[in-house]
Coordinates of C-alpha atoms in Angstrom, one line a residue:
Chain A
M1 CA 10.9 15.6 -67.2
E2 CA 13.0 15.9 -64.0
Y3 CA 11.8 17.9 -61.1
I4 CA 15.1 17.9 -59.2
D5 CA 17.6 20.2 -60.9
I6 CA 21.0 19.1 -59.7
D7 CA 22.6 22.5 -60.4
R8 CA 20.1 24.4 -58.3
V9 CA 20.4 21.8 -55.5
K10 CA 24.2 22.4 -55.5
K11 CA 23.8 26.2 -55.4
R12 CA 21.5 26.0 -52.4
M13 CA 23.5 23.4 -50.6
D14 CA 25.8 25.8 -48.7
K15 CA 22.9 27.9 -47.6
R16 CA 21.0 24.9 -46.3
L17 CA 24.0 23.6 -44.4
F18 CA 24.6 27.0 -42.9
I19 CA 21.0 27.3 -41.6
N20 CA 21.4 23.8 -40.2
K21 CA 24.5 24.8 -38.3
M22 CA 23.0 28.0 -37.0
V23 CA 19.9 26.3 -35.7
K24 CA 22.0 23.7 -34.0
G25 CA 23.9 26.6 -32.3
I26 CA 20.7 28.2 -31.1
F27 CA 19.4 25.0 -29.6
F28 CA 22.8 24.3 -27.9
A29 CA 22.7 27.8 -26.4
S30 CA 19.2 27.2 -25.0
A31 CA 20.4 23.9 -23.5
M32 CA 23.4 25.6 -22.0
F33 CA 21.5 28.6 -20.6
G34 CA 19.8 26.7 -17.8
L35 CA 23.0 24.9 -17.0
V36 CA 25.1 28.0 -16.8
V37 CA 22.6 29.8 -14.6
L38 CA 22.5 26.8 -12.3
A39 CA 26.3 26.7 -12.2
I40 CA 26.6 30.3 -11.3
L41 CA 24.0 29.9 -8.6
L42 CA 25.7 26.9 -7.2
Y43 CA 29.1 28.7 -7.3
R44 CA 27.8 31.7 -5.4
V45 CA 26.0 29.7 -2.8
I46 CA 28.9 27.4 -2.2
A47 CA 31.4 30.2 -2.2
D48 CA 29.3 32.1 0.4
S49 CA 28.9 29.0 2.6
I50 CA 32.5 28.0 2.7
G51 CA 33.7 28.0 6.3
W52 CA 30.1 28.1 7.7
I53 CA 29.1 24.4 7.3
S54 CA 30.5 22.6 10.3
M55 CA 29.3 20.0 12.8
D56 CA 28.4 22.8 15.1
F57 CA 26.3 24.5 12.4
L58 CA 24.4 21.2 11.7
T59 CA 23.8 20.3 15.3
G60 CA 23.6 23.7 17.0
L61 CA 20.5 25.4 18.1
L62 CA 19.3 28.6 16.5
S63 CA 20.8 31.8 17.8
T64 CA 20.6 35.5 16.9
S65 CA 24.4 35.6 16.9
A66 CA 25.5 34.4 13.5
E67 CA 28.7 32.7 14.8
R68 CA 26.7 30.5 17.2
A69 CA 23.7 29.8 15.1
G70 CA 22.9 26.2 14.1
I71 CA 20.1 24.6 12.1
R72 CA 19.4 21.5 14.2
G73 CA 15.9 22.7 14.8
A74 CA 15.2 23.2 11.1
I75 CA 16.7 19.8 10.1
I76 CA 14.7 18.0 12.7
G77 CA 11.6 20.1 11.7
T78 CA 12.1 19.1 8.1
L79 CA 12.4 15.4 9.1
W80 CA 9.2 15.7 11.1
L81 CA 7.5 17.2 8.1
M82 CA 8.7 14.3 5.9
A83 CA 7.5 11.9 8.5
I84 CA 4.0 13.2 7.9
V85 CA 4.1 13.9 4.2
G86 CA 5.7 10.5 3.3
P87 CA 3.0 8.2 4.8
V88 CA 0.1 10.5 4.1
T89 CA 0.8 10.9 0.4
M90 CA 1.7 7.3 0.1
I91 CA -1.6 6.1 1.5
L92 CA -3.8 8.8 -0.1
G93 CA -1.9 9.0 -3.4
V94 CA -1.6 5.3 -4.0
G95 CA -5.1 4.7 -2.8
T96 CA -6.4 7.2 -5.3
A97 CA -4.3 5.8 -8.1
I98 CA -5.5 2.2 -7.4
Y99 CA -9.1 3.3 -7.3
L100 CA -8.8 5.2 -10.6
E101 CA -6.9 2.5 -12.4
E102 CA -8.3 -0.7 -11.1
Y103 CA -11.7 -0.1 -9.6
A104 CA -13.3 2.9 -11.2
K105 CA -15.3 2.5 -14.4
K106 CA -13.9 4.6 -17.1
G107 CA -16.8 7.0 -17.3
K108 CA -17.7 10.6 -16.5
I109 CA -16.8 10.5 -12.8
H110 CA -13.5 9.0 -13.7
S111 CA -12.6 11.7 -16.1
I112 CA -13.8 14.4 -13.7
I113 CA -11.5 13.1 -10.9
Q114 CA -8.7 12.7 -13.4
T115 CA -9.0 16.3 -14.7
N116 CA -9.2 17.6 -11.2
I117 CA -6.0 15.9 -10.2
A118 CA -4.2 17.3 -13.3
N119 CA -5.5 20.8 -12.4
L120 CA -4.6 20.4 -8.7
A121 CA -1.0 19.8 -9.8
G122 CA -1.0 23.2 -11.4
V123 CA -2.5 25.1 -8.4
P124 CA 0.1 27.6 -7.0
S125 CA 1.6 26.4 -3.7
I126 CA 0.6 29.5 -1.9
V127 CA -3.1 28.6 -2.5
F128 CA -2.4 25.3 -0.8
G129 CA -1.0 27.4 2.0
I130 CA -4.2 29.3 2.3
L131 CA -6.2 26.1 2.2
G132 CA -4.0 24.7 5.0
L133 CA -4.4 27.8 7.0
T134 CA -8.2 27.8 6.7
I135 CA -8.7 24.1 7.4
F136 CA -5.9 22.6 9.4
V137 CA -4.6 25.7 11.3
R138 CA -7.9 27.5 12.0
L139 CA -10.8 25.1 11.6
F140 CA -9.1 22.1 13.2
G141 CA -7.2 24.4 15.5
L142 CA -3.9 22.6 14.9
G143 CA -1.9 25.8 14.9
A144 CA 1.5 26.1 13.2
S145 CA 2.3 22.6 14.2
V146 CA 4.1 19.7 12.5
I147 CA 0.8 18.0 11.7
A148 CA -0.8 21.1 10.2
G149 CA 2.3 21.8 8.1
G150 CA 2.7 18.2 7.1
L151 CA -1.0 17.8 6.0
T152 CA -0.8 21.1 4.0
M153 CA 2.4 19.9 2.3
S154 CA 0.8 16.5 1.6
L155 CA -2.1 18.1 -0.2
L156 CA 0.4 20.1 -2.3
V157 CA 2.4 17.1 -3.5
L158 CA -0.5 14.6 -3.6
P159 CA -1.1 15.0 -7.4
I160 CA 2.6 14.1 -8.1
V161 CA 2.2 10.8 -6.2
V162 CA -1.2 10.1 -7.8
V163 CA 0.0 10.6 -11.3
A164 CA 3.3 8.7 -10.8
A165 CA 1.4 5.8 -9.1
Q166 CA -1.2 5.7 -11.9
E167 CA 1.5 5.5 -14.5
A168 CA 3.3 2.8 -12.6
I169 CA 0.1 0.8 -12.2
R170 CA -0.9 1.3 -15.8
S171 CA 2.5 -0.1 -17.0
V172 CA 1.9 -3.4 -15.3
P173 CA 1.1 -5.7 -18.3
S174 CA -2.5 -6.7 -18.5
H175 CA -1.6 -10.4 -19.1
L176 CA -0.4 -10.5 -15.5
R177 CA -3.8 -9.2 -14.3
E178 CA -5.5 -11.8 -16.5
A179 CA -3.5 -14.6 -15.1
S180 CA -4.5 -13.6 -11.6
Y181 CA -8.2 -13.0 -12.3
G182 CA -8.2 -16.2 -14.3
M183 CA -7.5 -18.2 -11.2
G184 CA -10.4 -16.7 -9.3
A185 CA -8.5 -14.0 -7.5
T186 CA -10.5 -10.9 -6.4
K187 CA -9.5 -7.4 -7.4
W188 CA -7.8 -6.7 -4.1
Q189 CA -5.9 -10.0 -4.2
T190 CA -4.7 -9.2 -7.6
I191 CA -3.7 -5.7 -6.6
K192 CA -1.9 -6.9 -3.5
N193 CA -0.1 -9.9 -5.0
V194 CA 0.5 -8.9 -8.6
I195 CA 0.0 -5.2 -9.4
L196 CA 1.6 -3.5 -6.4
P197 CA 4.8 -5.7 -6.4
A198 CA 5.2 -5.0 -10.1
S199 CA 4.6 -1.3 -9.8
I200 CA 6.3 -0.5 -6.5
A201 CA 9.4 0.9 -8.1
G202 CA 7.4 3.5 -10.0
I203 CA 5.3 4.3 -7.0
L204 CA 8.3 4.8 -4.7
T205 CA 10.0 7.0 -7.3
G206 CA 6.9 9.2 -7.3
V207 CA 6.8 9.4 -3.6
I208 CA 10.4 10.4 -3.3
L209 CA 10.0 13.0 -6.0
A210 CA 7.0 14.4 -4.1
L211 CA 9.1 14.4 -0.9
S212 CA 11.8 16.3 -2.6
R213 CA 9.3 18.9 -3.8
A214 CA 7.8 19.2 -0.3
I215 CA 11.2 19.6 1.3
G216 CA 12.0 22.7 -0.6
E217 CA 8.5 24.4 -0.6
T218 CA 8.4 27.6 1.4
A219 CA 5.3 29.5 0.4
P220 CA 2.7 27.3 2.1
L221 CA 4.7 27.3 5.3
V222 CA 4.9 31.1 5.3
V223 CA 1.2 31.3 4.8
I224 CA 0.3 28.9 7.6
G225 CA 2.5 30.9 9.9
I226 CA 5.5 28.6 10.5
P227 CA 7.9 30.6 12.6
A228 CA 11.4 31.1 11.3
L229 CA 12.9 32.1 14.6
L230 CA 12.2 29.1 16.8
I231 CA 14.7 27.8 19.3
P232 CA 13.0 24.7 20.7
V233 CA 13.3 21.5 18.7
P234 CA 10.0 19.7 17.9
T235 CA 9.5 16.4 19.7
N236 CA 6.0 15.4 18.6
V237 CA 3.5 16.2 15.8
T238 CA 1.6 18.9 17.8
D239 CA 4.8 20.9 18.5
N240 CA 5.6 24.1 16.6
F241 CA 8.4 23.6 14.2
T242 CA 10.5 25.3 11.5
A243 CA 12.0 23.8 8.4
L244 CA 15.1 24.3 6.3
P245 CA 13.4 26.5 3.6
M246 CA 11.9 28.8 6.3
Q247 CA 15.3 29.2 7.8
I248 CA 16.7 30.2 4.4
Y249 CA 13.9 32.6 3.9
Y250 CA 14.4 34.3 7.3
W251 CA 18.1 34.6 7.0
T252 CA 17.9 35.9 3.5
L253 CA 15.4 38.6 4.5
D254 CA 17.5 39.7 7.5
A255 CA 20.8 39.7 5.6
V256 CA 20.4 43.5 5.4
L257 CA 20.6 43.7 9.2
V258 CA 23.3 41.2 9.8
A259 CA 25.6 40.5 6.9
E260 CA 26.6 37.1 8.1
Y261 CA 23.1 35.9 7.8
A262 CA 23.7 35.7 4.0
N263 CA 26.4 33.1 4.7
L264 CA 24.1 31.2 7.1
A265 CA 21.4 31.2 4.4
A266 CA 24.0 29.9 1.8
A267 CA 25.2 27.2 4.1
T268 CA 21.6 26.1 4.7
I269 CA 20.9 26.1 1.0
V270 CA 23.9 23.7 0.5
V271 CA 22.5 21.4 3.2
L272 CA 19.1 21.5 1.6
L273 CA 20.6 20.8 -1.9
I274 CA 22.6 17.9 -0.5
V275 CA 19.4 16.4 1.0
L276 CA 17.6 16.9 -2.3
F277 CA 20.5 15.3 -4.2
I278 CA 20.4 12.3 -1.9
L279 CA 16.6 11.9 -2.3
N280 CA 16.8 12.2 -6.1
S281 CA 19.6 9.7 -6.3
A282 CA 17.6 7.3 -4.2
A283 CA 14.7 7.7 -6.7
I284 CA 17.0 6.9 -9.6
L285 CA 18.5 3.9 -7.8
I286 CA 15.2 2.5 -6.9
R287 CA 13.9 2.9 -10.4
N288 CA 16.9 1.1 -11.9
K289 CA 17.1 -1.6 -9.3
F290 CA 13.4 -2.6 -9.3
S291 CA 12.6 -2.0 -13.0
K292 CA 11.7 -5.4 -14.4
R293 CA 10.9 -6.7 -17.9
Y294 CA 8.0 -8.9 -18.5
Chain B
M1 CA -21.7 -7.6 -16.0
T2 CA -25.5 -7.6 -15.8
P3 CA -27.3 -9.1 -18.8
A4 CA -28.1 -6.4 -21.2
T5 CA -31.5 -5.8 -22.7
P6 CA -32.3 -8.7 -25.0
K7 CA -32.5 -8.0 -28.7
P8 CA -34.7 -10.8 -30.0
E9 CA -35.2 -9.1 -33.3
T10 CA -31.5 -9.7 -34.1
I11 CA -31.8 -13.4 -33.7
T12 CA -33.1 -14.7 -36.9
R13 CA -30.8 -17.6 -37.8
K14 CA -32.0 -21.1 -37.8
Q15 CA -30.0 -23.5 -35.8
S16 CA -30.1 -26.2 -38.5
I17 CA -26.8 -28.0 -38.0
I18 CA -26.1 -27.8 -34.3
Q19 CA -27.6 -30.4 -32.1
P20 CA -27.8 -28.8 -28.6
E21 CA -27.4 -32.2 -26.9
P22 CA -24.5 -34.4 -27.9
D23 CA -25.0 -38.0 -28.7
T24 CA -22.0 -39.3 -26.7
G25 CA -24.0 -39.6 -23.5
K26 CA -21.3 -37.9 -21.5
P27 CA -22.4 -35.3 -19.0
L28 CA -22.0 -31.7 -20.1
V29 CA -19.8 -29.2 -18.2
F30 CA -20.9 -26.3 -20.3
N31 CA -24.0 -25.8 -22.3
T32 CA -24.3 -22.5 -24.2
K33 CA -27.8 -21.5 -25.1
G34 CA -28.5 -18.6 -27.3
L35 CA -25.4 -16.6 -26.3
N36 CA -25.1 -13.1 -27.9
L37 CA -22.3 -10.8 -27.1
Y38 CA -21.7 -7.2 -28.2
Y39 CA -18.6 -5.1 -27.9
G40 CA -20.3 -1.7 -28.0
K41 CA -22.2 -1.9 -31.2
T42 CA -20.2 -4.8 -32.7
H43 CA -22.2 -8.1 -32.6
A44 CA -19.3 -10.4 -31.8
L45 CA -21.1 -13.6 -30.9
K46 CA -24.4 -14.4 -32.6
D47 CA -26.8 -16.8 -31.0
I48 CA -24.3 -19.4 -30.0
H49 CA -25.5 -22.9 -29.0
L50 CA -22.7 -25.2 -28.0
P51 CA -22.4 -28.1 -25.6
I52 CA -19.0 -29.0 -24.0
A53 CA -18.8 -32.5 -22.7
E54 CA -16.9 -33.8 -19.7
N55 CA -13.4 -35.3 -20.1
E56 CA -13.2 -34.4 -23.7
V57 CA -11.2 -32.0 -25.7
T58 CA -13.3 -29.5 -27.6
A59 CA -11.5 -27.5 -30.2
I60 CA -12.7 -24.2 -31.5
I61 CA -11.4 -23.3 -34.9
G62 CA -12.0 -20.4 -37.3
P63 CA -10.3 -17.5 -38.9
S64 CA -9.0 -14.4 -37.1
G65 CA -11.8 -12.2 -35.7
C66 CA -14.4 -15.0 -35.9
G67 CA -15.2 -14.7 -32.1
K68 CA -13.5 -17.9 -31.0
S69 CA -11.4 -16.3 -28.3
T70 CA -14.3 -14.1 -27.3
Y71 CA -16.4 -17.2 -26.8
L72 CA -13.7 -18.9 -24.7
K73 CA -13.3 -15.8 -22.5
A74 CA -17.1 -15.7 -22.1
L75 CA -16.9 -19.2 -20.5
N76 CA -15.0 -17.9 -17.5
R77 CA -16.4 -14.4 -17.9
M78 CA -12.9 -12.9 -18.5
V79 CA -14.6 -11.2 -21.5
E80 CA -16.2 -8.8 -18.9
M81 CA -12.9 -7.1 -18.4
V82 CA -13.7 -5.2 -21.6
E83 CA -16.0 -2.5 -20.3
S84 CA -18.2 -2.0 -23.3
V85 CA -19.3 -5.7 -23.4
K86 CA -22.9 -6.7 -23.3
I87 CA -24.1 -10.3 -23.0
T88 CA -27.5 -11.9 -23.5
G89 CA -28.4 -15.6 -23.4
E90 CA -27.2 -18.3 -21.1
V91 CA -24.1 -20.3 -20.5
L92 CA -24.8 -23.2 -18.1
Y93 CA -21.9 -24.5 -16.1
R94 CA -23.0 -27.7 -14.5
D95 CA -26.6 -26.5 -14.9
S96 CA -26.3 -23.1 -13.4
N97 CA -26.2 -20.0 -15.5
I98 CA -22.8 -18.3 -15.1
F99 CA -24.3 -14.9 -15.9
D100 CA -26.8 -15.1 -13.0
R101 CA -26.3 -12.4 -10.4
S102 CA -25.9 -15.0 -7.7
F103 CA -23.0 -16.8 -9.5
K104 CA -19.8 -15.3 -8.2
V105 CA -17.2 -14.9 -10.9
E106 CA -14.3 -15.8 -8.6
E107 CA -16.0 -19.1 -7.9
L108 CA -16.5 -19.8 -11.6
R109 CA -12.8 -19.1 -12.3
T110 CA -11.8 -21.5 -9.5
R111 CA -13.7 -24.2 -11.3
V112 CA -12.8 -23.1 -14.8
G113 CA -9.1 -22.4 -15.2
M114 CA -7.5 -20.7 -18.2
V115 CA -4.2 -20.9 -20.1
F116 CA -3.4 -17.9 -22.2
Q117 CA -1.9 -17.5 -25.7
K118 CA 1.3 -15.9 -24.5
P119 CA 3.0 -17.6 -21.5
N120 CA 2.2 -15.2 -18.6
P121 CA 4.0 -16.4 -15.5
F122 CA 4.2 -13.8 -12.7
P123 CA 7.6 -12.3 -12.1
K124 CA 7.9 -14.6 -9.0
T125 CA 9.6 -17.9 -8.3
I126 CA 8.4 -21.1 -10.0
F127 CA 7.1 -22.2 -6.6
D128 CA 5.2 -19.0 -5.9
N129 CA 3.7 -19.0 -9.4
V130 CA 2.2 -22.5 -9.0
A131 CA 1.3 -21.8 -5.3
Y132 CA -0.5 -18.5 -6.3
G133 CA -3.9 -20.1 -6.8
P134 CA -4.0 -22.2 -3.7
R135 CA -2.7 -19.2 -1.7
I136 CA -5.5 -16.9 -2.9
H137 CA -8.0 -19.6 -2.0
G138 CA -6.7 -19.6 1.5
I139 CA -4.1 -22.4 1.8
R140 CA -1.3 -21.2 4.0
D141 CA 0.2 -24.5 5.2
K142 CA 3.7 -24.9 3.7
K143 CA 3.6 -28.7 3.5
T144 CA 0.2 -28.7 1.7
L145 CA 1.5 -26.0 -0.7
K146 CA 4.6 -28.1 -1.4
Q147 CA 2.4 -31.1 -2.2
I148 CA 0.1 -29.1 -4.5
V149 CA 3.1 -27.5 -6.3
E150 CA 4.7 -30.9 -6.9
K151 CA 1.5 -32.5 -8.0
S152 CA 0.6 -29.7 -10.4
L153 CA 4.1 -29.6 -11.9
R154 CA 4.0 -33.3 -12.4
G155 CA 0.6 -32.9 -13.9
A156 CA 2.0 -30.4 -16.4
A157 CA 4.9 -32.7 -17.2
I158 CA 7.5 -30.2 -16.1
W159 CA 8.4 -31.4 -12.6
D160 CA 11.6 -33.2 -13.7
E161 CA 12.8 -30.1 -15.5
V162 CA 12.3 -27.7 -12.6
K163 CA 12.3 -29.7 -9.4
D164 CA 15.8 -28.5 -8.4
R165 CA 15.1 -24.8 -9.3
L166 CA 11.8 -24.1 -7.7
D167 CA 13.2 -20.9 -6.2
E168 CA 14.3 -19.5 -9.5
N169 CA 12.3 -16.8 -11.2
A170 CA 9.9 -18.3 -13.7
Y171 CA 11.3 -15.9 -16.3
S172 CA 14.5 -17.8 -16.4
L173 CA 12.7 -20.7 -18.2
S174 CA 12.2 -21.0 -21.9
G175 CA 8.9 -20.0 -23.5
G176 CA 7.7 -23.6 -23.7
Q177 CA 8.6 -24.3 -20.1
Q178 CA 6.9 -21.1 -19.0
Q179 CA 3.7 -22.2 -20.8
R180 CA 3.8 -25.5 -18.9
I181 CA 4.4 -23.6 -15.7
C182 CA 1.2 -21.7 -16.5
I183 CA -0.6 -24.9 -17.1
A184 CA 0.7 -26.2 -13.7
R185 CA -0.4 -23.0 -12.1
C186 CA -3.9 -23.6 -13.6
L187 CA -3.9 -27.2 -12.4
A188 CA -3.0 -26.0 -8.9
I189 CA -6.5 -24.6 -8.4
E190 CA -7.8 -28.1 -9.2
P191 CA -10.2 -26.9 -11.9
D192 CA -13.0 -28.9 -13.5
V193 CA -12.5 -27.3 -16.9
I194 CA -9.4 -25.9 -18.5
L195 CA -9.8 -23.2 -21.2
M196 CA -6.8 -22.8 -23.5
D197 CA -6.5 -19.8 -25.8
E198 CA -4.1 -20.8 -28.6
P199 CA -1.7 -22.1 -26.0
T200 CA 1.0 -23.1 -28.5
S201 CA 0.9 -20.2 -30.9
A202 CA 3.9 -18.6 -29.2
L203 CA 5.9 -21.9 -28.9
D204 CA 8.4 -23.7 -31.1
P205 CA 7.3 -27.1 -32.7
K206 CA 9.0 -29.2 -30.0
S207 CA 7.3 -27.3 -27.1
T208 CA 4.1 -27.4 -29.0
M209 CA 4.3 -31.2 -29.2
K210 CA 4.9 -31.4 -25.5
V211 CA 1.8 -29.3 -24.8
E212 CA -0.3 -31.3 -27.2
E213 CA 0.8 -34.5 -25.5
L214 CA 0.0 -32.9 -22.2
V215 CA -3.5 -32.0 -23.3
Q216 CA -4.1 -35.6 -24.2
D217 CA -3.1 -36.7 -20.7
L218 CA -5.1 -33.9 -19.0
K219 CA -8.4 -34.9 -20.5
E220 CA -8.4 -38.0 -18.4
K221 CA -9.2 -35.7 -15.4
Y222 CA -10.3 -32.4 -16.9
S223 CA -12.6 -31.2 -19.6
I224 CA -10.7 -29.0 -22.0
V225 CA -11.8 -26.3 -24.4
I226 CA -9.0 -25.2 -26.8
V227 CA -9.0 -22.4 -29.2
T228 CA -6.5 -22.9 -32.0
H229 CA -5.5 -21.4 -35.3
N230 CA -3.8 -24.6 -36.2
M231 CA -6.2 -27.1 -37.9
Q232 CA -3.8 -30.0 -37.7
Q233 CA -3.6 -29.4 -34.0
A234 CA -7.4 -29.5 -33.7
A235 CA -7.5 -32.7 -35.7
R236 CA -4.7 -34.3 -33.7
I237 CA -5.9 -33.6 -30.2
S238 CA -9.6 -32.9 -30.0
D239 CA -12.7 -35.1 -29.7
K240 CA -15.2 -32.4 -30.8
T241 CA -14.7 -29.4 -33.0
A242 CA -16.7 -26.3 -33.5
F243 CA -16.1 -24.1 -36.5
F244 CA -16.7 -20.4 -35.9
L245 CA -17.2 -17.8 -38.6
N246 CA -18.2 -14.2 -38.2
G247 CA -19.4 -14.8 -34.7
E248 CA -21.5 -17.8 -35.5
V249 CA -21.0 -21.5 -35.0
V250 CA -21.1 -22.8 -38.5
E251 CA -20.7 -26.4 -37.6
Y252 CA -20.1 -28.5 -34.5
D253 CA -19.5 -32.2 -34.6
A254 CA -17.1 -35.0 -33.7
T255 CA -13.6 -33.9 -34.9
D256 CA -13.3 -36.9 -37.3
T257 CA -16.6 -35.9 -39.0
I258 CA -15.6 -32.2 -39.3
F259 CA -12.3 -33.0 -40.9
S260 CA -13.4 -35.9 -43.1
N261 CA -17.0 -35.2 -44.0
P262 CA -18.1 -31.6 -43.1
S263 CA -21.7 -30.9 -43.8
D264 CA -21.3 -27.1 -44.4
K265 CA -19.5 -25.8 -47.5
R266 CA -17.8 -23.1 -45.5
T267 CA -16.3 -25.6 -43.1
E268 CA -15.0 -27.6 -46.0
D269 CA -13.5 -24.5 -47.6
Y270 CA -11.9 -23.4 -44.3
I271 CA -10.4 -26.8 -43.4
S272 CA -9.1 -27.3 -46.9
G273 CA -7.3 -24.0 -46.7
R274 CA -9.3 -22.1 -49.2
F275 CA -9.7 -19.1 -46.8
G276 CA -8.8 -18.1 -43.3

């Protein structure tokens, strides 16, 4: 007795192949959708910004007159922000990851911290803004300063760094740990001499991805009251500052008043995208360059 | 790991075959007295009594899962890296119990080095690999480090092969060379005992022979405990052999006796290849 009737198989073959083709088409369209939207967005932004990006625009100070406005303040403000977010997330994030992976016993507390970090990654950025406003701006009285903005932003991206660093640390083969412990090394010596050198690529990648998230975030900055219209350039961490996304936000809002502000916003978006592109490329380069096989 | 609550009711076996003290008159580096080890609820080592004598090679043989690697890793407390592990009983190293709270595990592992199954050099230069141990124990002086590295590499019979390429990554070496680098790295902490966990199972026959010869040389200065799957290897290189089965020591004796005239039927069956 045969179960497979070759005639029926033949009859249904065309239908099966047609369904297969159709499904492939649907999936291709889904994949293209995002790409097309992004392309349109990029086209619009770049088209609007043509003629507006110049050395004067990059190095000039902010002005209400569109022709004279520059984003030097916002660029330097963003750099200041990164100067806080980078080290703070590196130290706190990598510290947390090391504790969880190497020191903490895998028990209840471990899983509570782990779950919390995962949840924290899903908290909307505006909530972090409110947190920053309550703690750093008001309670610590830091005002809308670089340090307040930087710390708020650090909290926001911390989970990214923790998770990336944990994964990097976990991927260090255990036989390397054993070799180190087997010679009488302490945990810290093993971490410092074996685990961190072997996982630094993954950790740096995580930090850079976190930075590129922080560089584009606007909501927390709006909530903690970072001004968009600020002429002086910050010179230290307690100065007020503005950042690229704030500048974009402000110019987009006011484009109804002054039509040229739309072009300024587009030009700033292009600058921001270029910075993001550079950061992401650096992350990929680091990952490729340092990735080792054991 | 703190010693777990004793479970005396589980210890019912008679120690009929094992003589706790060896008759060679050599001093003991390790003496295991009533060691029980649990992975969670699995009773992995059952009331082990085993002496390890100075300047001898003690081979531990037995089928997979018999607890021989677990026992070896208990001797330098590497087994505690498994979190669910519970240990009762004593392992005396030079007369002090290694599971005592006051016995620092880092100190133990400085005296008791380990060579692992798979060659596991660090992704560092050959020099830095061998200098790793001395460095973590606080030696910073370049000249001293150089001397230690040379001495250790000579000790591991690999100096001539690598002396011109100490700055190369250890991963550029062959598997057999990597394993001898790992042995050199172990020698560099000037241990008293060397534990070897199937050190040749990942190596080709020629490299295996080199490591075996090396073990013979090393026992002049060190006491060696070697876990091996390979019974011929145990017969070739060891002075004493312990046969483990299901977490127990079935038989422990001079290697010649074990292989020519075993007193337990199960030992005889195993060494004649009837199981395992």
